[in-house]
Amino acid sequence: MSQTRRSTLKNLSLGAGAFLLAPFLRQVEIQAEGNAKAIPSRFVFVVKSSGIIADGITPDAFKGKDFSSGLFNADLISVALPSSLQPLEPFKDQVSIVQGLSGKMCRGGHSSWFGMLGVYMTGGEFDAGAVIRATADAELARLNPAPFNHLGLAIRGKALSSDYGGTMYPGISAAGPGQELPFQGSPDIAYEQLFGSAVSSGSGAETRFRLQGNLLDFMVEDVRKVSQAIPSSEHGKMDAYLNAFEELQVRHSRLSSMKEQIAANAPGYSDKFTSTVEEVRQEAQFDLAAAALIAGLTNVVTIRLDNVDMTYKRLGIDQHNHGIGHNEGTKSQTEYREIIQRHHAELLATMARKLKAVPEGDGDMLDNTMIMFLSDSSDNHHGTGLEWPYLIVGGGGGKLRLPGRYLRYPKYGEKGCRTIGDWWTTLLNACGNPIEYYGNEDLVLKQNGCSHAGPLEELFV
């Protein structure tokens, strides 16, 4: 980047949009300087309740294989994904499935609480328990700082609660010992907290609605100045940056203009950000997460996708997750899970599509992002910890040999078996934390000589 261009960017006199545009301008400057190492790594942790059934995310081509002889590492690109994961087919070269890792050092049952990301035993049926260390998402946020270091968004609160909206503490993320991280359960408030700093803030839902609807109007002059100052090669990224906001605004504007029509033909009116429909609120939180990542407001997002008290009524499901986990309802548990999992895959695919549309370095933003789909109850409604399935979308900055791969580690107790502690150690090592082992070791495996307690070396690039 020329000194003149750099000076022009630094000397821009911006107004209301200065805060929102500052992270974006920093990304433009990094790219123009050709400093690929300065491009941040980004992480999105999508946490569902009631477990992820390993068989439900296993391609048919790999079912029935013998995994007892060590790590099974196969090409995922050449096989078909399960039907419930079909929305991710266009991104299969950046999809990875990791199975077989155990987490018996964590609590089982309806939730492992902080154990899922902190690798230790804590909590009870209704109590999240003590926080003894920073969870992996918070540690990755520390390593990849941004205006909002860690963004927590939630649809529901603790595993067995009916908590809904506002600031919530679902008991899954922490910045350090005794420092649980908050999550925002109201998309409209999250919008104001993330983007409302560009304008004068007020109070009440009506003010928030106005701020949301007018945000881009306040930014027009700043966007014009930035567009004139940045290289033409960056206009595509600027367009994608603006599209993230415009998509939110267009939905908001359309629903607002249709208020009378909707009210006359529906039981009640609410726009996406104030909707009480669970699936709509999920879409809103994913929209906000993608916009915040693209804007550079955060590099780490954890989304509490649901809890066992939640019912997916919009999907035609007549049981809450807890009932499904106990085989209640008019369909089989497998049928219910496939319907819900396809919906989740659509949310993941929509986010992936938005990130892929943003040019970055020699590729796009998805190349430098890891979207990780996991459950706080490991492998089942009443999690056993014998296996902790992970579904991953994105290149993760090219730090690990994951995209386009299916990995299956030996079963718990077998030779070569590994744990979620080894997994998080690997990810942290790859991102700049040289810790020898993250979390508590599985003492049963250790006593039997099966514990490795270290990184998964085969995944390092």
PDB file of N, CA and C in Angstrom, residues 150-154 167-171 173-175 179-185:
ATOM      1  N   HIS A 150     -15.438 -11.369  22.680  1.00  0.00           N
ATOM      2  CA  HIS A 150     -16.276 -12.572  22.616  1.00  0.00           C
ATOM      3  C   HIS A 150     -17.718 -12.133  22.503  1.00  0.00           C
ATOM      4  N   LEU A 151     -18.394 -12.606  21.478  1.00  0.00           N
ATOM      5  CA  LEU A 151     -19.803 -12.293  21.282  1.00  0.00           C
ATOM      6  C   LEU A 151     -20.629 -13.530  21.597  1.00  0.00           C
ATOM      7  N   GLY A 152     -21.444 -13.444  22.628  1.00  0.00           N
ATOM      8  CA  GLY A 152     -22.317 -14.546  23.004  1.00  0.00           C
ATOM      9  C   GLY A 152     -23.758 -14.231  22.629  1.00  0.00           C
ATOM     10  N   LEU A 153     -24.357 -15.063  21.793  1.00  0.00           N
ATOM     11  CA  LEU A 153     -25.748 -14.905  21.378  1.00  0.00           C
ATOM     12  C   LEU A 153     -26.511 -16.171  21.747  1.00  0.00           C
ATOM     13  N   ALA A 154     -27.719 -16.015  22.244  1.00  0.00           N
ATOM     14  CA  ALA A 154     -28.461 -17.182  22.717  1.00  0.00           C
ATOM     15  C   ALA A 154     -29.916 -17.132  22.269  1.00  0.00           C
ATOM     16  N   THR A 167     -30.261 -10.523  28.804  1.00  0.00           N
ATOM     17  CA  THR A 167     -28.943 -11.051  29.139  1.00  0.00           C
ATOM     18  C   THR A 167     -29.087 -12.371  29.877  1.00  0.00           C
ATOM     19  N   MET A 168     -28.402 -13.391  29.388  1.00  0.00           N
ATOM     20  CA  MET A 168     -28.517 -14.726  29.971  1.00  0.00           C
ATOM     21  C   MET A 168     -27.139 -15.312  30.241  1.00  0.00           C
ATOM     22  N   TYR A 169     -27.117 -16.252  31.161  1.00  0.00           N
ATOM     23  CA  TYR A 169     -25.882 -16.954  31.515  1.00  0.00           C
ATOM     24  C   TYR A 169     -26.140 -18.455  31.391  1.00  0.00           C
ATOM     25  N   PRO A 170     -25.941 -19.001  30.182  1.00  0.00           N
ATOM     26  CA  PRO A 170     -26.257 -20.417  29.948  1.00  0.00           C
ATOM     27  C   PRO A 170     -25.265 -21.397  30.540  1.00  0.00           C
ATOM     28  N   GLY A 171     -24.150 -20.890  31.093  1.00  0.00           N
ATOM     29  CA  GLY A 171     -23.207 -21.783  31.769  1.00  0.00           C
ATOM     30  C   GLY A 171     -22.319 -22.575  30.842  1.00  0.00           C
ATOM     31  N   SER A 173     -19.641 -20.666  28.694  1.00  0.00           N
ATOM     32  CA  SER A 173     -18.445 -19.901  28.333  1.00  0.00           C
ATOM     33  C   SER A 173     -17.964 -19.065  29.511  1.00  0.00           C
ATOM     34  N   ALA A 174     -16.639 -18.947  29.642  1.00  0.00           N
ATOM     35  CA  ALA A 174     -16.064 -18.178  30.747  1.00  0.00           C
ATOM     36  C   ALA A 174     -14.735 -17.577  30.333  1.00  0.00           C
ATOM     37  N   ALA A 175     -14.455 -16.369  30.835  1.00  0.00           N
ATOM     38  CA  ALA A 175     -13.210 -15.674  30.516  1.00  0.00           C
ATOM     39  C   ALA A 175     -12.071 -16.096  31.422  1.00  0.00           C
ATOM     40  N   GLN A 179     -15.416 -16.315  36.152  1.00  0.00           N
ATOM     41  CA  GLN A 179     -15.806 -15.228  35.246  1.00  0.00           C
ATOM     42  C   GLN A 179     -16.672 -15.748  34.101  1.00  0.00           C
ATOM     43  N   GLU A 180     -17.907 -16.128  34.411  1.00  0.00           N
ATOM     44  CA  GLU A 180     -18.805 -16.594  33.362  1.00  0.00           C
ATOM     45  C   GLU A 180     -19.119 -15.457  32.392  1.00  0.00           C
ATOM     46  N   LEU A 181     -19.178 -15.774  31.110  1.00  0.00           N
ATOM     47  CA  LEU A 181     -19.465 -14.779  30.081  1.00  0.00           C
ATOM     48  C   LEU A 181     -20.968 -14.693  29.803  1.00  0.00           C
ATOM     49  N   PRO A 182     -21.471 -13.481  29.594  1.00  0.00           N
ATOM     50  CA  PRO A 182     -22.900 -13.302  29.322  1.00  0.00           C
ATOM     51  C   PRO A 182     -23.233 -13.553  27.858  1.00  0.00           C
ATOM     52  N   PHE A 183     -24.494 -13.878  27.612  1.00  0.00           N
ATOM     53  CA  PHE A 183     -25.022 -14.048  26.260  1.00  0.00           C
ATOM     54  C   PHE A 183     -26.242 -13.143  26.118  1.00  0.00           C
ATOM     55  N   GLN A 184     -26.439 -12.617  24.919  1.00  0.00           N
ATOM     56  CA  GLN A 184     -27.613 -11.790  24.668  1.00  0.00           C
ATOM     57  C   GLN A 184     -28.674 -12.628  23.980  1.00  0.00           C
ATOM     58  N   GLY A 185     -29.839 -12.715  24.624  1.00  0.00           N
ATOM     59  CA  GLY A 185     -30.913 -13.543  24.108  1.00  0.00           C
ATOM     60  C   GLY A 185     -31.959 -12.800  23.306  1.00  0.00           C
TER      61      GLY A 185
END
